[in-house]
mmCIF file with all atom_site columns, C-alpha atoms in Angstrom:
data_model
loop_
_atom_site.group_PDB
_atom_site.id
_atom_site.type_symbol
_atom_site.label_atom_id
_atom_site.label_alt_id
_atom_site.label_comp_id
_atom_site.label_asym_id
_atom_site.label_entity_id
_atom_site.label_seq_id
_atom_site.pdbx_PDB_ins_code
_atom_site.Cartn_x
_atom_site.Cartn_y
_atom_site.Cartn_z
_atom_site.occupancy
_atom_site.B_iso_or_equiv
_atom_site.pdbx_formal_charge
_atom_site.auth_seq_id
_atom_site.auth_comp_id
_atom_site.auth_asym_id
_atom_site.auth_atom_id
_atom_site.pdbx_PDB_model_num
ATOM 1   C CA . MET Q 1 1   ? 0.000   0.000  0.000   1.00 48.00 ? 7   MET Q CA 1
ATOM 2   C CA . LEU Q 1 2   ? 2.798   2.357  0.887   1.00 41.00 ? 8   LEU Q CA 1
ATOM 3   C CA . GLY Q 1 3   ? 4.456   1.651  -2.465  1.00 46.00 ? 9   GLY Q CA 1
ATOM 4   C CA . LEU Q 1 4   ? 1.178   2.285  -4.314  1.00 40.00 ? 10  LEU Q CA 1
ATOM 5   C CA . PHE Q 1 5   ? 0.626   5.553  -2.428  1.00 39.00 ? 11  PHE Q CA 1
ATOM 6   C CA . THR Q 1 6   ? 4.155   6.706  -3.232  1.00 42.00 ? 12  THR Q CA 1
ATOM 7   C CA . CYS Q 1 7   ? 3.650   5.867  -6.902  1.00 45.00 ? 13  CYS Q CA 1
ATOM 8   C CA . VAL Q 1 8   ? 0.337   7.805  -7.080  1.00 40.00 ? 14  VAL Q CA 1
ATOM 9   C CA . LEU Q 1 9   ? 1.825   10.763 -5.211  1.00 41.00 ? 15  LEU Q CA 1
ATOM 10  C CA . GLY Q 1 10  ? 4.830   10.806 -7.534  1.00 49.00 ? 16  GLY Q CA 1
ATOM 11  C CA . SER Q 1 11  ? 2.574   10.725 -10.562 1.00 45.00 ? 17  SER Q CA 1
ATOM 12  C CA . PHE Q 1 12  ? 0.446   13.596 -9.227  1.00 39.00 ? 18  PHE Q CA 1
ATOM 13  C CA . THR Q 1 13  ? 3.509   15.677 -8.369  1.00 42.00 ? 19  THR Q CA 1
ATOM 14  C CA . GLY Q 1 14  ? 4.987   15.073 -11.816 1.00 46.00 ? 20  GLY Q CA 1
ATOM 15  C CA . SER Q 1 15  ? 1.748   16.135 -13.486 1.00 42.00 ? 21  SER Q CA 1
ATOM 16  C CA . ALA Q 1 16  ? 1.629   19.308 -11.373 1.00 41.00 ? 22  ALA Q CA 1
ATOM 17  C CA . GLN Q 1 17  ? 5.192   20.139 -12.313 1.00 44.00 ? 23  GLN Q CA 1
ATOM 18  C CA . ASP Q 1 18  ? 4.489   19.435 -15.993 1.00 46.00 ? 24  ASP Q CA 1
ATOM 19  C CA . SER Q 1 19  ? 1.590   21.880 -15.873 1.00 44.00 ? 25  SER Q CA 1
ATOM 20  C CA . LEU Q 1 20  ? 4.031   24.629 -14.943 1.00 47.00 ? 26  LEU Q CA 1
ATOM 21  C CA . LYS Q 1 21  ? 6.493   23.979 -17.729 1.00 52.00 ? 27  LYS Q CA 1
ATOM 22  C CA . VAL Q 1 22  ? 6.657   25.770 -21.055 1.00 49.00 ? 28  VAL Q CA 1
ATOM 23  C CA . GLN Q 1 23  ? 4.188   23.972 -23.269 1.00 48.00 ? 29  GLN Q CA 1
ATOM 24  C CA . GLN Q 1 24  ? 6.361   23.753 -26.409 1.00 50.00 ? 30  GLN Q CA 1
ATOM 25  C CA . GLN Q 1 25  ? 9.490   25.009 -28.070 1.00 66.00 ? 31  GLN Q CA 1
ATOM 26  C CA . LYS Q 1 26  ? 7.797   26.401 -31.177 1.00 85.00 ? 32  LYS Q CA 1
ATOM 27  C CA . ARG Q 1 27  ? 9.330   29.682 -32.292 1.00 90.00 ? 33  ARG Q CA 1
ATOM 28  C CA . ASN Q 1 28  ? 6.491   31.263 -34.304 1.00 95.00 ? 34  ASN Q CA 1
ATOM 29  C CA . ARG Q 1 29  ? 3.204   32.672 -33.062 1.00 96.00 ? 35  ARG Q CA 1
ATOM 30  C CA . VAL Q 1 30  ? 0.320   34.356 -34.866 1.00 97.00 ? 36  VAL Q CA 1
ATOM 31  C CA . THR Q 1 31  ? -2.072  36.343 -32.703 1.00 97.00 ? 37  THR Q CA 1
ATOM 32  C CA . PHE Q 1 32  ? -5.522  37.611 -33.658 1.00 97.00 ? 38  PHE Q CA 1
ATOM 33  C CA . LYS Q 1 33  ? -7.010  40.477 -31.661 1.00 96.00 ? 39  LYS Q CA 1
ATOM 34  C CA . PRO Q 1 34  ? -10.805 40.392 -32.014 1.00 95.00 ? 40  PRO Q CA 1
ATOM 35  C CA . VAL Q 1 35  ? -11.004 43.342 -29.622 1.00 92.00 ? 41  VAL Q CA 1
ATOM 36  C CA . ASP Q 1 36  ? -8.386  46.095 -29.920 1.00 92.00 ? 42  ASP Q CA 1
ATOM 37  C CA . LEU Q 1 37  ? -9.335  49.338 -28.155 1.00 88.00 ? 43  LEU Q CA 1
ATOM 38  C CA . GLN Q 1 38  ? -7.291  52.508 -27.911 1.00 84.00 ? 44  GLN Q CA 1
ATOM 39  C CA . TYR Q 1 39  ? -7.844  55.834 -26.239 1.00 79.00 ? 45  TYR Q CA 1
ATOM 40  C CA . GLN Q 1 40  ? -5.849  58.931 -27.103 1.00 70.00 ? 46  GLN Q CA 1
ATOM 41  C CA . ASN Q 1 41  ? -6.456  62.642 -27.525 1.00 59.00 ? 47  ASN Q CA 1
ATOM 42  C CA . LEU Q 1 42  ? -4.149  63.815 -30.298 1.00 51.00 ? 48  LEU Q CA 1
ATOM 43  C CA . PHE Q 1 43  ? -6.273  66.547 -31.814 1.00 47.00 ? 49  PHE Q CA 1
ATOM 44  C CA . TYR Q 1 44  ? -7.061  69.910 -30.271 1.00 44.00 ? 50  TYR Q CA 1
ATOM 45  C CA . ARG Q 1 45  ? -9.834  71.165 -32.534 1.00 45.00 ? 51  ARG Q CA 1
ATOM 46  C CA . ASP Q 1 46  ? -13.240 72.470 -31.505 1.00 41.00 ? 52  ASP Q CA 1
ATOM 47  C CA . PRO Q 1 47  ? -15.478 71.072 -30.257 1.00 41.00 ? 53  PRO Q CA 1
ATOM 48  C CA . MET Q 1 48  ? -13.420 69.611 -27.433 1.00 41.00 ? 54  MET Q CA 1
ATOM 49  C CA . ASP Q 1 49  ? -15.626 66.521 -27.135 1.00 45.00 ? 55  ASP Q CA 1
ATOM 50  C CA . TYR Q 1 50  ? -13.345 64.728 -29.612 1.00 49.00 ? 56  TYR Q CA 1
ATOM 51  C CA . ASP Q 1 51  ? -11.717 62.175 -27.331 1.00 56.00 ? 57  ASP Q CA 1
ATOM 52  C CA . GLY Q 1 52  ? -9.938  59.752 -29.695 1.00 64.00 ? 58  GLY Q CA 1
ATOM 53  C CA . SER Q 1 53  ? -11.651 56.487 -28.706 1.00 78.00 ? 59  SER Q CA 1
ATOM 54  C CA . TYR Q 1 54  ? -10.780 53.798 -31.255 1.00 83.00 ? 60  TYR Q CA 1
ATOM 55  C CA . TYR Q 1 55  ? -12.412 50.385 -31.708 1.00 90.00 ? 61  TYR Q CA 1
ATOM 56  C CA . GLY Q 1 56  ? -10.923 47.802 -34.013 1.00 93.00 ? 62  GLY Q CA 1
ATOM 57  C CA . ILE Q 1 57  ? -9.186  44.500 -34.661 1.00 95.00 ? 63  ILE Q CA 1
ATOM 58  C CA . GLY Q 1 58  ? -5.561  43.510 -35.047 1.00 96.00 ? 64  GLY Q CA 1
ATOM 59  C CA . ILE Q 1 59  ? -3.180  40.769 -36.090 1.00 97.00 ? 65  ILE Q CA 1
ATOM 60  C CA . GLU Q 1 60  ? 0.365   40.083 -34.925 1.00 97.00 ? 66  GLU Q CA 1
ATOM 61  C CA . PHE Q 1 61  ? 3.265   37.882 -35.966 1.00 98.00 ? 67  PHE Q CA 1
ATOM 62  C CA . GLU Q 1 62  ? 5.832   36.880 -33.343 1.00 97.00 ? 68  GLU Q CA 1
ATOM 63  C CA . ARG Q 1 63  ? 9.078   34.911 -33.591 1.00 96.00 ? 69  ARG Q CA 1
ATOM 64  C CA . ARG Q 1 64  ? 11.321  33.819 -30.739 1.00 95.00 ? 70  ARG Q CA 1
ATOM 65  C CA . MET Q 1 65  ? 14.967  34.743 -31.139 1.00 93.00 ? 71  MET Q CA 1
ATOM 66  C CA . HIS Q 1 66  ? 15.794  31.053 -30.691 1.00 87.00 ? 72  HIS Q CA 1
ATOM 67  C CA . ALA Q 1 67  ? 14.003  27.951 -29.379 1.00 82.00 ? 73  ALA Q CA 1
ATOM 68  C CA . GLY Q 1 68  ? 13.249  28.395 -25.688 1.00 83.00 ? 74  GLY Q CA 1
ATOM 69  C CA . SER Q 1 69  ? 14.237  32.083 -25.717 1.00 90.00 ? 75  SER Q CA 1
ATOM 70  C CA . LYS Q 1 70  ? 12.384  34.526 -23.491 1.00 94.00 ? 76  LYS Q CA 1
ATOM 71  C CA . TRP Q 1 71  ? 12.811  37.274 -26.117 1.00 96.00 ? 77  TRP Q CA 1
ATOM 72  C CA . ALA Q 1 72  ? 10.815  37.583 -29.333 1.00 97.00 ? 78  ALA Q CA 1
ATOM 73  C CA . TYR Q 1 73  ? 10.370  39.930 -32.271 1.00 96.00 ? 79  TYR Q CA 1
ATOM 74  C CA . VAL Q 1 74  ? 6.772   41.144 -32.729 1.00 97.00 ? 80  VAL Q CA 1
ATOM 75  C CA . LEU Q 1 75  ? 5.096   42.744 -35.766 1.00 97.00 ? 81  LEU Q CA 1
ATOM 76  C CA . PRO Q 1 76  ? 1.542   43.912 -34.891 1.00 96.00 ? 82  PRO Q CA 1
ATOM 77  C CA . LEU Q 1 77  ? -0.880  45.608 -37.282 1.00 95.00 ? 83  LEU Q CA 1
ATOM 78  C CA . SER Q 1 78  ? -4.165  47.195 -36.200 1.00 94.00 ? 84  SER Q CA 1
ATOM 79  C CA . VAL Q 1 79  ? -7.111  48.766 -38.029 1.00 94.00 ? 85  VAL Q CA 1
ATOM 80  C CA . GLN Q 1 80  ? -9.360  50.924 -35.847 1.00 90.00 ? 86  GLN Q CA 1
ATOM 81  C CA . LYS Q 1 81  ? -12.289 53.312 -36.170 1.00 89.00 ? 87  LYS Q CA 1
ATOM 82  C CA . ASP Q 1 82  ? -13.471 56.237 -34.090 1.00 84.00 ? 88  ASP Q CA 1
ATOM 83  C CA . PHE Q 1 83  ? -17.234 56.776 -34.206 1.00 81.00 ? 89  PHE Q CA 1
ATOM 84  C CA . ALA Q 1 84  ? -17.230 60.309 -32.725 1.00 74.00 ? 90  ALA Q CA 1
ATOM 85  C CA . PRO Q 1 85  ? -20.255 62.155 -34.235 1.00 73.00 ? 91  PRO Q CA 1
ATOM 86  C CA . ALA Q 1 86  ? -18.293 65.281 -35.215 1.00 74.00 ? 92  ALA Q CA 1
ATOM 87  C CA . PHE Q 1 87  ? -15.046 63.557 -36.247 1.00 78.00 ? 93  PHE Q CA 1
ATOM 88  C CA . PRO Q 1 88  ? -15.461 59.910 -37.336 1.00 84.00 ? 94  PRO Q CA 1
ATOM 89  C CA . SER Q 1 89  ? -12.168 58.423 -38.461 1.00 85.00 ? 95  SER Q CA 1
ATOM 90  C CA . THR Q 1 90  ? -10.289 55.333 -39.624 1.00 89.00 ? 96  THR Q CA 1
ATOM 91  C CA . ALA Q 1 91  ? -6.736  54.621 -38.491 1.00 89.00 ? 97  ALA Q CA 1
ATOM 92  C CA . VAL Q 1 92  ? -4.105  52.037 -39.490 1.00 92.00 ? 98  VAL Q CA 1
ATOM 93  C CA . MET Q 1 93  ? -1.292  51.401 -37.000 1.00 91.00 ? 99  MET Q CA 1
ATOM 94  C CA . PHE Q 1 94  ? 1.889   49.365 -37.359 1.00 94.00 ? 100 PHE Q CA 1
ATOM 95  C CA . TYR Q 1 95  ? 4.046   48.935 -34.262 1.00 92.00 ? 101 TYR Q CA 1
ATOM 96  C CA . PRO Q 1 96  ? 7.029   46.567 -34.414 1.00 96.00 ? 102 PRO Q CA 1
ATOM 97  C CA . GLY Q 1 97  ? 8.896   45.783 -31.220 1.00 97.00 ? 103 GLY Q CA 1
ATOM 98  C CA . PHE Q 1 98  ? 10.386  43.243 -28.823 1.00 97.00 ? 104 PHE Q CA 1
ATOM 99  C CA . ARG Q 1 99  ? 8.636   41.061 -26.244 1.00 97.00 ? 105 ARG Q CA 1
ATOM 100 C CA . TYR Q 1 100 ? 10.120  39.611 -23.058 1.00 97.00 ? 106 TYR Q CA 1
ATOM 101 C CA . TYR Q 1 101 ? 8.446   36.644 -21.313 1.00 96.00 ? 107 TYR Q CA 1
ATOM 102 C CA . ALA Q 1 102 ? 8.869   37.139 -17.575 1.00 96.00 ? 108 ALA Q CA 1
ATOM 103 C CA . ILE Q 1 103 ? 6.714   34.015 -17.009 1.00 94.00 ? 109 ILE Q CA 1
ATOM 104 C CA . ASP Q 1 104 ? 6.564   31.482 -19.827 1.00 92.00 ? 110 ASP Q CA 1
ATOM 105 C CA . ARG Q 1 105 ? 4.408   28.547 -18.725 1.00 91.00 ? 111 ARG Q CA 1
ATOM 106 C CA . ARG Q 1 106 ? 0.771   27.483 -19.003 1.00 92.00 ? 112 ARG Q CA 1
ATOM 107 C CA . VAL Q 1 107 ? 0.027   30.932 -17.631 1.00 95.00 ? 113 VAL Q CA 1
ATOM 108 C CA . SER Q 1 108 ? 2.429   33.409 -19.242 1.00 96.00 ? 114 SER Q CA 1
ATOM 109 C CA . TYR Q 1 109 ? 3.130   37.065 -18.593 1.00 97.00 ? 115 TYR Q CA 1
ATOM 110 C CA . SER Q 1 110 ? 5.080   39.213 -21.030 1.00 97.00 ? 116 SER Q CA 1
ATOM 111 C CA . VAL Q 1 111 ? 6.126   42.824 -21.500 1.00 98.00 ? 117 VAL Q CA 1
ATOM 112 C CA . SER Q 1 112 ? 6.681   44.255 -24.974 1.00 97.00 ? 118 SER Q CA 1
ATOM 113 C CA . PHE Q 1 113 ? 8.228   47.513 -26.169 1.00 97.00 ? 119 PHE Q CA 1
ATOM 114 C CA . HIS Q 1 114 ? 6.980   49.109 -29.406 1.00 96.00 ? 120 HIS Q CA 1
ATOM 115 C CA . VAL Q 1 115 ? 7.622   52.001 -31.763 1.00 94.00 ? 121 VAL Q CA 1
ATOM 116 C CA . MET Q 1 116 ? 4.383   52.776 -33.598 1.00 88.00 ? 122 MET Q CA 1
ATOM 117 C CA . ALA Q 1 117 ? 3.691   54.536 -36.882 1.00 90.00 ? 123 ALA Q CA 1
ATOM 118 C CA . GLY Q 1 118 ? 0.077   55.432 -37.594 1.00 89.00 ? 124 GLY Q CA 1
ATOM 119 C CA . HIS Q 1 119 ? -2.016  57.025 -40.338 1.00 90.00 ? 125 HIS Q CA 1
ATOM 120 C CA . GLU Q 1 120 ? -5.521  58.344 -39.790 1.00 87.00 ? 126 GLU Q CA 1
ATOM 121 C CA . ARG Q 1 121 ? -8.168  59.985 -41.957 1.00 88.00 ? 127 ARG Q CA 1
ATOM 122 C CA . VAL Q 1 122 ? -10.757 62.058 -40.087 1.00 85.00 ? 128 VAL Q CA 1
ATOM 123 C CA . ARG Q 1 123 ? -14.100 63.294 -41.461 1.00 83.00 ? 129 ARG Q CA 1
ATOM 124 C CA . ASP Q 1 124 ? -14.703 66.871 -40.271 1.00 77.00 ? 130 ASP Q CA 1
ATOM 125 C CA . HIS Q 1 125 ? -18.487 67.207 -39.827 1.00 74.00 ? 131 HIS Q CA 1
ATOM 126 C CA . PHE Q 1 126 ? -17.921 70.186 -37.528 1.00 65.00 ? 132 PHE Q CA 1
ATOM 127 C CA . THR Q 1 127 ? -16.483 72.320 -40.352 1.00 70.00 ? 133 THR Q CA 1
ATOM 128 C CA . GLU Q 1 128 ? -19.116 71.041 -42.812 1.00 65.00 ? 134 GLU Q CA 1
ATOM 129 C CA . GLY Q 1 129 ? -21.817 72.308 -40.472 1.00 62.00 ? 135 GLY Q CA 1
ATOM 130 C CA . ASP Q 1 130 ? -20.358 75.834 -40.485 1.00 64.00 ? 136 ASP Q CA 1
ATOM 131 C CA . ILE Q 1 131 ? -19.714 76.116 -44.238 1.00 69.00 ? 137 ILE Q CA 1
ATOM 132 C CA . MET Q 1 132 ? -22.499 76.124 -46.800 1.00 56.00 ? 138 MET Q CA 1
ATOM 133 C CA . GLY Q 1 133 ? -22.125 73.728 -49.723 1.00 66.00 ? 139 GLY Q CA 1
ATOM 134 C CA . ASP Q 1 134 ? -21.817 70.056 -50.526 1.00 74.00 ? 140 ASP Q CA 1
ATOM 135 C CA . ASP Q 1 135 ? -18.061 69.656 -50.051 1.00 80.00 ? 141 ASP Q CA 1
ATOM 136 C CA . LYS Q 1 136 ? -16.835 67.017 -47.625 1.00 82.00 ? 142 LYS Q CA 1
ATOM 137 C CA . TYR Q 1 137 ? -14.033 68.081 -45.306 1.00 85.00 ? 143 TYR Q CA 1
ATOM 138 C CA . TYR Q 1 138 ? -11.287 65.819 -43.963 1.00 87.00 ? 144 TYR Q CA 1
ATOM 139 C CA . TRP Q 1 139 ? -7.908  65.905 -42.350 1.00 81.00 ? 145 TRP Q CA 1
ATOM 140 C CA . ARG Q 1 140 ? -5.255  63.235 -42.110 1.00 87.00 ? 146 ARG Q CA 1
ATOM 141 C CA . ASN Q 1 141 ? -2.511  62.638 -39.601 1.00 84.00 ? 147 ASN Q CA 1
ATOM 142 C CA . VAL Q 1 142 ? 0.714   60.655 -39.604 1.00 87.00 ? 148 VAL Q CA 1
ATOM 143 C CA . TRP Q 1 143 ? 2.216   60.158 -36.166 1.00 83.00 ? 149 TRP Q CA 1
ATOM 144 C CA . ALA Q 1 144 ? 4.829   58.276 -34.184 1.00 87.00 ? 150 ALA Q CA 1
ATOM 145 C CA . MET Q 1 145 ? 4.333   56.655 -30.815 1.00 85.00 ? 151 MET Q CA 1
ATOM 146 C CA . GLY Q 1 146 ? 6.203   54.728 -28.139 1.00 91.00 ? 152 GLY Q CA 1
ATOM 147 C CA . MET Q 1 147 ? 4.274   52.111 -26.164 1.00 92.00 ? 153 MET Q CA 1
ATOM 148 C CA . VAL Q 1 148 ? 4.741   49.403 -23.534 1.00 95.00 ? 154 VAL Q CA 1
ATOM 149 C CA . HIS Q 1 149 ? 2.329   46.446 -23.534 1.00 95.00 ? 155 HIS Q CA 1
ATOM 150 C CA . ASN Q 1 150 ? 1.587   44.003 -20.726 1.00 97.00 ? 156 ASN Q CA 1
ATOM 151 C CA . ARG Q 1 151 ? 0.008   40.677 -21.717 1.00 98.00 ? 157 ARG Q CA 1
ATOM 152 C CA . ILE Q 1 152 ? -1.204  37.670 -19.759 1.00 97.00 ? 158 ILE Q CA 1
ATOM 153 C CA . SER Q 1 153 ? -2.302  34.504 -21.573 1.00 97.00 ? 159 SER Q CA 1
ATOM 154 C CA . PHE Q 1 154 ? -3.455  30.969 -20.776 1.00 96.00 ? 160 PHE Q CA 1
ATOM 155 C CA . ALA Q 1 155 ? -2.648  27.809 -22.745 1.00 96.00 ? 161 ALA Q CA 1
ATOM 156 C CA . ILE Q 1 156 ? -5.694  25.913 -24.035 1.00 95.00 ? 162 ILE Q CA 1
ATOM 157 C CA . ASN Q 1 157 ? -3.421  23.215 -25.454 1.00 94.00 ? 163 ASN Q CA 1
ATOM 158 C CA . LYS Q 1 158 ? 0.081   23.013 -26.940 1.00 89.00 ? 164 LYS Q CA 1
ATOM 159 C CA . SER Q 1 159 ? -0.815  25.303 -29.849 1.00 93.00 ? 165 SER Q CA 1
ATOM 160 C CA . PHE Q 1 160 ? -3.573  27.719 -28.774 1.00 96.00 ? 166 PHE Q CA 1
ATOM 161 C CA . ARG Q 1 161 ? -3.632  30.423 -26.119 1.00 97.00 ? 167 ARG Q CA 1
ATOM 162 C CA . VAL Q 1 162 ? -6.136  33.071 -25.039 1.00 98.00 ? 168 VAL Q CA 1
ATOM 163 C CA . GLY Q 1 163 ? -5.414  36.206 -23.080 1.00 98.00 ? 169 GLY Q CA 1
ATOM 164 C CA . ALA Q 1 164 ? -5.702  39.943 -22.568 1.00 98.00 ? 170 ALA Q CA 1
ATOM 165 C CA . GLU Q 1 165 ? -3.349  42.895 -22.761 1.00 96.00 ? 171 GLU Q CA 1
ATOM 166 C CA . PHE Q 1 166 ? -3.017  46.455 -21.557 1.00 95.00 ? 172 PHE Q CA 1
ATOM 167 C CA . GLY Q 1 167 ? -0.649  49.093 -22.929 1.00 93.00 ? 173 GLY Q CA 1
ATOM 168 C CA . ILE Q 1 168 ? 0.382   52.641 -22.125 1.00 91.00 ? 174 ILE Q CA 1
ATOM 169 C CA . GLY Q 1 169 ? 2.456   55.068 -24.151 1.00 89.00 ? 175 GLY Q CA 1
ATOM 170 C CA . LEU Q 1 170 ? 3.028   58.546 -25.537 1.00 84.00 ? 176 LEU Q CA 1
ATOM 171 C CA . ALA Q 1 171 ? 1.999   59.713 -29.012 1.00 80.00 ? 177 ALA Q CA 1
ATOM 172 C CA . CYS Q 1 172 ? 3.172   62.677 -31.075 1.00 78.00 ? 178 CYS Q CA 1
ATOM 173 C CA . ILE Q 1 173 ? 1.605   64.055 -34.250 1.00 69.00 ? 179 ILE Q CA 1
ATOM 174 C CA . GLY Q 1 174 ? 4.239   64.259 -36.925 1.00 80.00 ? 180 GLY Q CA 1
ATOM 175 C CA . PHE Q 1 175 ? 2.337   65.644 -39.923 1.00 86.00 ? 181 PHE Q CA 1
ATOM 176 C CA . SER Q 1 176 ? -1.217  66.836 -40.558 1.00 86.00 ? 182 SER Q CA 1
ATOM 177 C CA . GLN Q 1 177 ? -3.049  67.822 -43.743 1.00 88.00 ? 183 GLN Q CA 1
ATOM 178 C CA . ASP Q 1 178 ? -6.529  69.272 -44.407 1.00 87.00 ? 184 ASP Q CA 1
ATOM 179 C CA . PHE Q 1 179 ? -8.376  68.496 -47.637 1.00 87.00 ? 185 PHE Q CA 1
ATOM 180 C CA . ARG Q 1 180 ? -11.870 68.560 -49.047 1.00 84.00 ? 186 ARG Q CA 1
ATOM 181 C CA . LYS Q 1 181 ? -13.789 66.693 -51.731 1.00 85.00 ? 187 LYS Q CA 1
ATOM 182 C CA . GLY Q 1 182 ? -16.416 68.291 -53.949 1.00 81.00 ? 188 GLY Q CA 1
ATOM 183 C CA . ALA Q 1 183 ? -17.662 68.719 -57.488 1.00 76.00 ? 189 ALA Q CA 1
ATOM 184 C CA . GLY Q 1 184 ? -14.372 70.353 -58.391 1.00 77.00 ? 190 GLY Q CA 1
ATOM 185 C CA . GLY Q 1 185 ? -12.350 67.371 -57.243 1.00 84.00 ? 191 GLY Q CA 1
ATOM 186 C CA . ILE Q 1 186 ? -10.033 67.082 -54.252 1.00 85.00 ? 192 ILE Q CA 1
ATOM 187 C CA . LYS Q 1 187 ? -8.401  70.237 -52.894 1.00 86.00 ? 193 LYS Q CA 1
ATOM 188 C CA . ARG Q 1 188 ? -5.503  69.653 -50.503 1.00 87.00 ? 194 ARG Q CA 1
ATOM 189 C CA . GLU Q 1 189 ? -3.843  72.071 -48.125 1.00 88.00 ? 195 GLU Q CA 1
ATOM 190 C CA . SER Q 1 190 ? -0.139  71.971 -47.376 1.00 90.00 ? 196 SER Q CA 1
ATOM 191 C CA . TRP Q 1 191 ? 1.158   69.481 -44.835 1.00 89.00 ? 197 TRP Q CA 1
ATOM 192 C CA . THR Q 1 192 ? 1.885   70.985 -41.442 1.00 86.00 ? 198 THR Q CA 1
ATOM 193 C CA . ILE Q 1 193 ? 4.207   69.667 -38.764 1.00 84.00 ? 199 ILE Q CA 1
ATOM 194 C CA . GLY Q 1 194 ? 2.800   69.338 -35.270 1.00 76.00 ? 200 GLY Q CA 1
ATOM 195 C CA . GLY Q 1 195 ? 4.268   68.468 -31.910 1.00 69.00 ? 201 GLY Q CA 1
ATOM 196 C CA . GLY Q 1 196 ? 3.397   67.681 -28.343 1.00 71.00 ? 202 GLY Q CA 1
ATOM 197 C CA . LEU Q 1 197 ? 2.988   64.450 -26.423 1.00 75.00 ? 203 LEU Q CA 1
ATOM 198 C CA . SER Q 1 198 ? -0.357  62.784 -25.734 1.00 76.00 ? 204 SER Q CA 1
ATOM 199 C CA . PRO Q 1 199 ? -0.921  59.856 -23.353 1.00 81.00 ? 205 PRO Q CA 1
ATOM 200 C CA . VAL Q 1 200 ? -2.257  56.672 -24.951 1.00 84.00 ? 206 VAL Q CA 1
ATOM 201 C CA . GLN Q 1 201 ? -4.004  53.635 -23.455 1.00 87.00 ? 207 GLN Q CA 1
ATOM 202 C CA . ASN Q 1 202 ? -4.604  50.338 -25.256 1.00 90.00 ? 208 ASN Q CA 1
ATOM 203 C CA . TYR Q 1 203 ? -6.730  47.320 -24.276 1.00 92.00 ? 209 TYR Q CA 1
ATOM 204 C CA . GLY Q 1 204 ? -7.248  44.068 -26.118 1.00 94.00 ? 210 GLY Q CA 1
ATOM 205 C CA . LEU Q 1 205 ? -8.269  40.424 -26.119 1.00 96.00 ? 211 LEU Q CA 1
ATOM 206 C CA . VAL Q 1 206 ? -5.943  37.965 -27.887 1.00 97.00 ? 212 VAL Q CA 1
ATOM 207 C CA . LEU Q 1 207 ? -6.146  34.497 -29.434 1.00 97.00 ? 213 LEU Q CA 1
ATOM 208 C CA . SER Q 1 208 ? -2.771  32.988 -30.383 1.00 97.00 ? 214 SER Q CA 1
ATOM 209 C CA . TYR Q 1 209 ? -1.619  29.993 -32.433 1.00 97.00 ? 215 TYR Q CA 1
ATOM 210 C CA . ASP Q 1 210 ? 1.919   28.586 -32.110 1.00 95.00 ? 216 ASP Q CA 1
ATOM 211 C CA . PHE Q 1 211 ? 3.678   26.758 -34.924 1.00 93.00 ? 217 PHE Q CA 1
#
């Protein structure tokens, strides 16, 4: 009986230890973000109720530096929309970076560091309401951003993981351009260079596949 008990206990202990180990040594990971939310206030135009709340989806490719490495290269891409009544917009953001796995087991925790480049086109209903005519007014922005992401994920099996992430950073408008569309075609203003730092927050849900 004592031998049987020892055998069962050893088996249970081994299983518990296995559950804490890294699930696999696969180097590549593709992550889909069905929910990718971002809040930032980059634009200081009246009315001041423009708050820069973006809702979208994203995809990310990740590759470990070598098998079993805690460091990885990451290449995320996100498409987001802002549904603000006065200034609806569409933004595309690309933010390559590096990820470090502080905990790399069934439950993993990682921190990633990104440099982001973004492009956004904003519809200016506020100006359209003040100017008579049928022209549609827009502006576009190209900006740079630095961001730090925190992610926690849980292994469903050896290939799939689910999780959530939260990021904070600082954004800076690099270039901005006003333009309008009408019967006479598209009329563009000159690009202007802007500055100033704006705080950014990012939230998301993630589904990852390792291969």
